[in-house]
Amino acid sequence: MFNKDRWREIIQVLTANLFRTILTAFGVFWGILILIILLAAGKGLENGIRADFGDIATNTMFMWTQKVTKAYKGLPKDRVFDYKVGDVADIWENVDGLRFVSPRNQLGSFGGASNVVRGLKTGAFTIYGDYPEIIKQEPMDITSGRFLNQSDINEKRKVAVIGIDVRSSLYEKGEAFLGTYIKINNVNFMVIGTYKKSSANGDGENAQREIYVPFTSFSQAFNRGDSVGWMAITAVDDVPITDIKEQIFNIVKENHKIHPDDKRAVGHFDLNEQFQRVNSLFGALELIAYFVGILVLLSGVIGVSNIMLIVVKERTKEIGIRRALGESPWSIKKQILMESIFLTIISGMAGIVMGALVIYGANFVLEASGPVPMFTNPNVNLGVVTVALMILIISGLFAGFIPANSAIKVRPIDALRTE
């Protein structure tokens, strides 16, 4: 099947009218190139948006309080309420599938008035009262010292972990800071570590201007009692938080005498739900990329088929002579199919190589120009290349099938009469 004479004949046929062959091959080349670029662009967009989620545990829900919108059990609407430490225990006891339930309190913000003092330096920062588990829900790199631990919680230690921008604002370059004290709303806290967060949502700089202190010492120092400002709740990997959040809502509604149908009293942000929507979006984009790319490729395959029909017509007398000399119909059919597959694969492989060069160039430009919002590292994996090769082989067979059948239908006597 793959003898030298047959391949010499294939090359001779395809180069007899080289310009026509190149134009025909361009359709397949362009189709594969468009397919690869569309898939790579979709992957780049997916990588960029996933990077915006940062390292936050995506099976997480953030929950806070809002005004009550329905009167219930003698209590009026429009009242405000706070979560309590007891709500945390009730959620743990009554909801299965939870990994972390982290109560949080918050003080100030980087956009507010100065609330942190060290010597003659002041700054406006966000202060969080947290449990140690928050670092697993909202990951950060500890660049020096340590993060909060359970002993800090139990002993209500007045210790703080500060962001790298807090350090640069309150300390001189090279100045020792571990073991020193900062004053938060006139309460002294000892610095035990620094952290750095990866940039997410374009807010990477502000993420470094936060201070973490133990939840218990925060509540004691700033007179919060057993109040909880909001919670970060993470479910185990095989239990979507979206599926169990209503159980959590029902518990806090019952604890605070909120009408079961009040949909606005409990504010929340379901990160898992948003993440799944993003996954669905990119699944749809990938299907669209395949659909558009295959349609463009199909137009190129039709062009190959048309040209092969013309080639068969031009070789009618040659085919008649070969049939008269005893060559079997299958041998002739195989010859036409091989020519079609060879042309399709060569042009398609050229498209794959060009697509790889375009992707390499795009990544080079992105690295040189710096981060681009919502777009990073466009690429295609080996599976995409494998699919493209399979499409090429199948396309080549289809492109040559009709011309091959047309060739073997020619009767030798009629073919010999053709001028």
Coordinates of C-alpha atoms in Angstrom, one line a residue:
M1 CA 0.0 0.0 0.0
F2 CA 2.8 2.4 0.9
N3 CA 5.2 1.6 -1.9
K4 CA 7.5 4.1 -3.4
D5 CA 5.9 4.2 -6.8
R6 CA 2.5 5.0 -5.4
W7 CA 3.8 7.9 -3.3
R8 CA 5.8 9.2 -6.2
E9 CA 2.5 9.2 -8.2
I10 CA 0.7 11.1 -5.4
I11 CA 3.4 13.8 -5.3
Q12 CA 3.4 14.1 -9.1
V13 CA -0.4 14.5 -9.2
L14 CA -0.5 17.1 -6.5
T15 CA 2.4 19.1 -7.9
A16 CA 1.2 19.0 -11.5
N17 CA -0.9 22.1 -10.8
L18 CA 0.9 23.5 -7.7
F19 CA -1.0 26.8 -7.5
R20 CA -4.3 25.0 -7.6
T21 CA -3.2 22.6 -4.9
I22 CA -2.0 25.4 -2.6
L23 CA -5.3 27.3 -2.9
T24 CA -7.2 24.0 -2.2
A25 CA -5.0 23.2 0.8
F26 CA -5.4 26.8 2.2
G27 CA -9.1 26.1 3.1
V28 CA -8.1 23.2 5.4
F29 CA -5.1 25.1 6.7
W30 CA -7.3 28.1 7.6
G31 CA -10.0 25.9 9.2
I32 CA -7.6 24.2 11.6
L33 CA -5.8 27.5 12.3
I34 CA -9.2 29.2 13.2
L35 CA -10.1 26.2 15.4
I36 CA -6.9 26.3 17.4
I37 CA -6.9 30.1 17.8
L38 CA -10.5 30.0 19.0
L39 CA -9.8 27.3 21.5
A40 CA -6.6 29.0 22.7
A41 CA -8.4 32.3 23.1
G42 CA -11.2 30.7 25.1
K43 CA -8.6 29.0 27.3
G44 CA -6.8 32.3 27.9
L45 CA -10.1 33.9 28.9
E46 CA -10.8 31.0 31.2
N47 CA -7.4 31.2 32.8
G48 CA -7.8 34.9 33.3
I49 CA -11.2 34.7 35.0
R50 CA -10.1 31.7 37.1
A51 CA -7.1 33.8 38.3
D52 CA -9.5 36.5 39.4
F53 CA -10.9 33.9 41.9
G54 CA -7.4 33.7 43.3
D55 CA -6.7 30.9 45.7
I56 CA -10.0 31.3 47.5
A57 CA -11.7 28.0 48.3
T58 CA -14.4 28.1 45.7
N59 CA -16.9 25.8 47.6
T60 CA -17.4 28.7 50.0
M61 CA -20.2 31.1 51.0
F62 CA -19.9 34.4 52.7
M63 CA -22.9 35.3 54.8
W64 CA -23.9 38.6 56.5
T65 CA -27.0 40.3 58.0
Q66 CA -29.4 42.7 56.3
K67 CA -32.7 44.4 57.3
V68 CA -35.6 42.1 58.0
T69 CA -38.3 42.7 55.4
K70 CA -41.2 40.8 57.1
A71 CA -42.9 41.1 60.5
Y72 CA -42.7 37.8 62.4
K73 CA -43.7 36.6 65.9
G74 CA -44.5 40.1 67.1
L75 CA -41.3 41.6 65.8
P76 CA -41.5 44.4 63.3
K77 CA -40.0 44.5 59.8
D78 CA -37.0 46.8 59.0
R79 CA -35.3 45.8 62.2
V80 CA -31.6 44.9 62.2
F81 CA -29.9 42.0 63.9
D82 CA -26.5 40.5 64.4
Y83 CA -25.3 37.0 64.2
K84 CA -24.1 35.5 67.5
V85 CA -21.4 33.0 68.4
G86 CA -24.1 30.6 69.2
D87 CA -25.2 30.6 65.6
V88 CA -21.9 29.2 64.6
A89 CA -22.3 26.2 67.0
D90 CA -25.8 25.6 65.8
I91 CA -24.7 25.5 62.2
W92 CA -21.9 23.1 63.0
E93 CA -24.3 20.8 64.9
N94 CA -27.2 20.7 62.5
V95 CA -25.7 20.9 59.0
D96 CA -23.7 18.0 57.5
G97 CA -20.9 18.3 55.0
L98 CA -19.2 21.4 56.4
R99 CA -15.5 21.9 56.4
F100 CA -15.1 25.3 58.0
V101 CA -17.5 27.8 59.6
S102 CA -15.4 30.9 60.4
P103 CA -17.1 33.8 62.2
R104 CA -15.6 37.2 61.4
N105 CA -15.7 40.7 62.7
Q106 CA -14.4 43.7 60.8
L107 CA -13.2 47.2 61.8
G108 CA -12.4 50.1 59.6
S109 CA -11.1 50.0 56.0
F110 CA -8.3 51.2 53.9
G111 CA -10.5 54.0 52.6
G112 CA -11.6 55.2 56.0
A113 CA -10.1 57.3 58.8
S114 CA -6.7 56.4 60.3
N115 CA -7.2 53.6 62.8
V116 CA -3.7 52.2 63.3
V117 CA -0.8 54.0 64.9
R118 CA 2.8 53.2 65.4
G119 CA 4.9 55.9 66.9
L120 CA 4.4 59.0 64.7
K121 CA 3.1 57.0 61.8
T122 CA -0.6 56.3 61.2
G123 CA -2.7 54.5 58.6
A124 CA -6.2 53.4 57.6
F125 CA -6.4 49.7 57.3
T126 CA -9.0 46.9 57.4
I127 CA -8.8 44.9 60.6
Y128 CA -10.4 41.4 60.7
G129 CA -11.1 39.4 63.8
D130 CA -10.7 35.8 62.6
Y131 CA -10.1 32.2 63.4
P132 CA -7.0 30.4 62.1
E133 CA -9.1 28.5 59.6
I134 CA -9.6 31.6 57.5
I135 CA -6.2 31.1 55.9
K136 CA -7.5 27.9 54.3
Q137 CA -10.6 29.7 53.0
E138 CA -8.8 32.8 51.8
P139 CA -5.2 31.6 51.3
M140 CA -2.2 33.9 51.7
D141 CA 1.5 33.5 51.9
I142 CA 3.1 34.1 55.3
T143 CA 6.3 36.0 54.4
S144 CA 7.6 36.1 57.9
G145 CA 6.7 35.0 61.4
R146 CA 3.4 33.0 61.7
F147 CA -0.3 33.2 61.3
L148 CA -2.9 33.0 64.1
N149 CA -3.3 29.7 65.9
Q150 CA -5.8 28.2 68.3
S151 CA -3.8 29.2 71.4
D152 CA -4.2 32.8 70.3
I153 CA -8.0 32.2 70.2
N154 CA -8.2 30.4 73.5
E155 CA -6.0 32.9 75.4
K156 CA -7.4 35.9 73.7
R157 CA -3.9 37.1 72.8
K158 CA -3.6 40.6 71.4
V159 CA -1.5 39.6 68.4
A160 CA -1.7 40.7 64.8
V161 CA -0.6 39.5 61.3
I162 CA -0.1 42.4 59.0
G163 CA 0.0 42.8 55.2
I164 CA 3.2 43.7 53.5
D165 CA 1.8 47.2 52.6
V166 CA 0.9 47.7 56.3
R167 CA 4.5 47.0 57.2
S168 CA 5.9 49.4 54.6
S169 CA 3.5 52.1 55.8
L170 CA 4.3 51.8 59.5
Y171 CA 7.9 50.7 59.5
E172 CA 11.1 52.0 57.9
K173 CA 12.8 49.8 55.3
G174 CA 14.9 47.1 57.0
E175 CA 13.5 47.9 60.5
A176 CA 12.7 45.0 62.7
F177 CA 8.9 44.5 63.2
L178 CA 8.3 41.0 64.7
G179 CA 7.6 41.4 68.4
T180 CA 6.9 45.2 68.1
Y181 CA 3.5 46.7 68.9
I182 CA 0.9 48.6 66.8
K183 CA -2.1 50.4 68.3
I184 CA -5.4 49.6 66.7
N185 CA -8.1 52.0 67.9
N186 CA -5.9 52.7 71.0
V187 CA -5.5 49.0 71.8
N188 CA -2.0 47.6 71.6
F189 CA -1.4 44.4 69.5
M190 CA 1.9 42.7 69.0
V191 CA 3.0 41.9 65.4
I192 CA 3.7 38.2 65.0
G193 CA 3.8 37.9 61.2
T194 CA 3.4 39.4 57.7
Y195 CA 1.5 38.0 54.7
K196 CA 1.1 38.6 51.0
K197 CA -1.9 37.7 48.9
S198 CA -2.0 37.0 45.2
S199 CA -3.6 39.7 43.1
A200 CA -7.3 39.0 42.4
N201 CA -10.1 41.1 40.9
G202 CA -7.6 43.9 40.3
D203 CA -7.5 44.6 44.0
G204 CA -4.2 43.0 44.9
E205 CA -2.7 46.2 46.4
N206 CA -5.6 46.7 48.8
A207 CA -5.5 43.0 49.8
Q208 CA -2.0 43.7 51.3
R209 CA -3.4 46.5 53.5
E210 CA -5.3 44.3 56.0
I211 CA -4.6 43.2 59.6
Y212 CA -5.7 39.9 61.1
V213 CA -6.2 39.5 64.9
P214 CA -7.8 36.6 66.9
F215 CA -11.6 36.7 66.8
T216 CA -11.8 36.5 70.6
S217 CA -9.3 39.3 71.4
F218 CA -11.0 41.5 68.7
S219 CA -14.4 40.9 70.4
Q220 CA -12.9 41.8 73.8
A221 CA -10.8 44.7 72.8
F222 CA -13.6 46.4 70.7
N223 CA -16.6 45.5 72.8
R224 CA -18.3 43.2 70.3
G225 CA -19.4 40.7 73.0
D226 CA -20.7 37.6 71.3
S227 CA -21.7 39.4 68.1
V228 CA -20.5 38.1 64.7
G229 CA -20.3 40.5 61.8
W230 CA -20.3 37.9 59.1
M231 CA -19.3 34.3 58.4
A232 CA -17.2 32.4 55.8
I233 CA -18.6 28.9 55.4
T234 CA -16.9 26.2 53.4
A235 CA -18.3 22.8 52.6
V236 CA -16.4 19.6 51.9
D237 CA -15.3 19.0 48.3
D238 CA -18.1 16.5 47.4
V239 CA -20.9 18.6 49.0
P240 CA -21.6 21.9 47.1
I241 CA -22.3 24.7 49.5
T242 CA -25.1 25.7 47.1
D243 CA -27.0 22.6 48.0
I244 CA -26.9 23.1 51.8
K245 CA -27.0 26.9 52.2
E246 CA -30.8 26.9 52.7
Q247 CA -30.3 24.7 55.8
I248 CA -27.9 27.3 57.1
F249 CA -30.3 30.1 56.4
N250 CA -33.2 28.3 58.1
I251 CA -31.1 27.9 61.3
V252 CA -30.2 31.6 61.6
K253 CA -33.7 32.6 60.7
E254 CA -35.1 30.5 63.5
N255 CA -32.5 31.7 66.0
H256 CA -33.3 35.4 65.2
K257 CA -37.1 35.1 64.7
I258 CA -37.0 35.9 61.0
H259 CA -39.9 34.9 58.8
P260 CA -39.0 31.7 56.8
D261 CA -40.0 33.4 53.5
D262 CA -37.9 36.5 54.1
K263 CA -35.4 36.2 51.3
R264 CA -33.5 39.4 52.0
A265 CA -32.7 39.3 55.7
V266 CA -29.8 37.0 55.2
G267 CA -27.3 38.4 52.8
H268 CA -24.9 36.0 51.1
F269 CA -22.4 35.5 48.3
D270 CA -22.2 32.0 47.0
L271 CA -18.8 31.6 45.5
N272 CA -19.4 28.1 44.4
E273 CA -22.5 29.1 42.4
Q274 CA -20.5 31.8 40.6
F275 CA -17.7 29.4 39.9
Q276 CA -20.1 26.8 38.4
R277 CA -21.6 29.5 36.2
V278 CA -18.1 30.4 35.0
N279 CA -17.4 26.7 34.3
S280 CA -20.7 26.4 32.3
L281 CA -19.8 29.5 30.3
F282 CA -16.5 28.2 29.3
G283 CA -18.0 24.8 28.4
A284 CA -20.4 26.7 26.0
L285 CA -17.5 28.8 24.6
E286 CA -15.5 25.6 23.8
L287 CA -18.5 24.1 22.0
I288 CA -18.9 27.3 20.0
A289 CA -15.2 27.3 19.1
Y290 CA -15.4 23.7 17.9
F291 CA -18.6 24.4 16.0
V292 CA -17.2 27.5 14.2
G293 CA -13.8 25.9 13.6
I294 CA -15.3 22.7 12.1
L295 CA -17.7 24.7 9.9
V296 CA -14.7 26.6 8.5
L297 CA -12.8 23.4 8.1
L298 CA -15.8 21.8 6.4
S299 CA -15.7 24.5 3.7
G300 CA -12.0 23.6 3.1
V301 CA -12.8 19.9 2.9
I302 CA -15.5 20.7 0.3
G303 CA -12.9 22.5 -1.7
V304 CA -10.6 19.5 -1.5
S305 CA -13.4 17.2 -2.7
N306 CA -14.2 19.5 -5.6
I307 CA -10.6 19.7 -6.7
M308 CA -10.3 15.9 -6.5
L309 CA -13.4 15.6 -8.7
I310 CA -11.6 17.8 -11.3
V311 CA -8.4 15.8 -10.9
V312 CA -10.4 12.6 -11.5
K313 CA -12.0 14.1 -14.6
E314 CA -8.6 15.2 -16.0
R315 CA -7.3 11.6 -15.4
T316 CA -10.2 9.8 -17.0
K317 CA -8.2 8.3 -19.9
E318 CA -5.4 7.3 -17.5
I319 CA -7.9 5.5 -15.3
G320 CA -9.4 3.8 -18.3
I321 CA -5.9 2.5 -19.4
R322 CA -5.2 1.3 -15.8
R323 CA -8.5 -0.5 -15.7
A324 CA -7.9 -2.0 -19.2
L325 CA -4.5 -3.3 -18.0
G326 CA -6.2 -5.2 -15.1
E327 CA -5.9 -2.8 -12.2
S328 CA -8.7 -3.4 -9.7
P329 CA -11.3 -0.8 -8.9
W330 CA -10.2 -0.9 -5.2
S331 CA -6.6 0.0 -6.2
I332 CA -7.8 3.0 -8.1
K333 CA -10.2 4.0 -5.3
K334 CA -7.4 3.7 -2.8
Q335 CA -5.1 5.9 -4.9
I336 CA -7.7 8.7 -4.9
L337 CA -8.4 8.4 -1.2
M338 CA -4.7 8.5 -0.4
E339 CA -4.2 11.6 -2.5
S340 CA -7.1 13.3 -0.7
I341 CA -6.0 12.3 2.8
F342 CA -2.4 13.3 2.1
L343 CA -3.4 16.7 0.9
T344 CA -5.7 17.2 3.8
I345 CA -3.2 16.1 6.5
I346 CA -0.3 18.1 5.1
S347 CA -2.4 21.3 4.9
G348 CA -3.9 20.6 8.3
M349 CA -0.5 20.0 10.0
A350 CA 0.7 23.3 8.5
G351 CA -2.4 24.9 10.2
I352 CA -1.5 23.2 13.5
V353 CA 2.1 24.5 13.3
M354 CA 1.0 28.0 12.5
G355 CA -1.5 27.9 15.3
A356 CA 1.3 26.9 17.7
L357 CA 3.4 29.8 16.5
V358 CA 0.5 32.2 17.0
I359 CA -0.1 31.0 20.5
Y360 CA 3.6 31.2 21.3
G361 CA 3.7 34.8 20.0
A362 CA 0.6 35.7 22.0
N363 CA 2.1 34.4 25.2
F364 CA 5.4 36.2 24.4
V365 CA 3.6 39.5 24.0
L366 CA 1.6 39.0 27.2
E367 CA 4.7 38.3 29.2
A368 CA 6.4 41.3 27.7
S369 CA 3.5 43.7 28.2
G370 CA 2.5 42.6 31.7
P371 CA -0.8 41.1 33.0
V372 CA -3.9 41.7 30.9
P373 CA -7.2 41.8 32.9
M374 CA -9.3 38.6 32.5
F375 CA -6.9 37.0 29.9
T376 CA -3.7 35.0 30.6
N377 CA -1.7 32.1 29.1
P378 CA -3.8 31.1 26.0
N379 CA -3.0 27.5 25.2
V380 CA -4.3 24.2 23.8
N381 CA -3.6 20.9 25.2
L382 CA -2.5 17.6 23.6
G383 CA -6.0 16.4 23.5
V384 CA -7.0 19.3 21.2
V385 CA -4.2 18.4 18.8
T386 CA -5.3 14.8 18.8
V387 CA -8.9 15.8 18.1
A388 CA -7.6 18.0 15.2
L389 CA -5.6 15.1 13.7
M390 CA -8.6 12.8 13.9
I391 CA -10.8 15.5 12.2
L392 CA -8.1 15.8 9.5
I393 CA -8.1 12.1 8.8
I394 CA -11.9 11.8 8.7
S395 CA -12.1 14.9 6.6
G396 CA -9.6 13.5 4.1
L397 CA -11.6 10.3 3.8
F398 CA -14.8 12.2 3.2
A399 CA -13.1 14.6 0.8
G400 CA -11.8 11.7 -1.3
F401 CA -14.8 9.3 -1.1
I402 CA -17.0 10.9 -3.8
P403 CA -14.2 11.4 -6.3
A404 CA -12.9 7.9 -5.6
N405 CA -16.4 6.4 -6.3
S406 CA -16.6 8.6 -9.4
A407 CA -13.3 7.2 -10.6
I408 CA -14.3 3.5 -10.4
K409 CA -17.6 4.0 -12.1
V410 CA -15.9 5.0 -15.3
R411 CA -16.0 2.0 -17.8
P412 CA -12.6 1.3 -19.4
I413 CA -14.0 1.5 -22.9
D414 CA -15.6 4.9 -22.3
A415 CA -12.5 6.2 -20.6
L416 CA -10.3 5.3 -23.6
R417 CA -12.6 7.2 -25.9
T418 CA -12.2 10.4 -23.8
E419 CA -10.0 13.1 -25.3

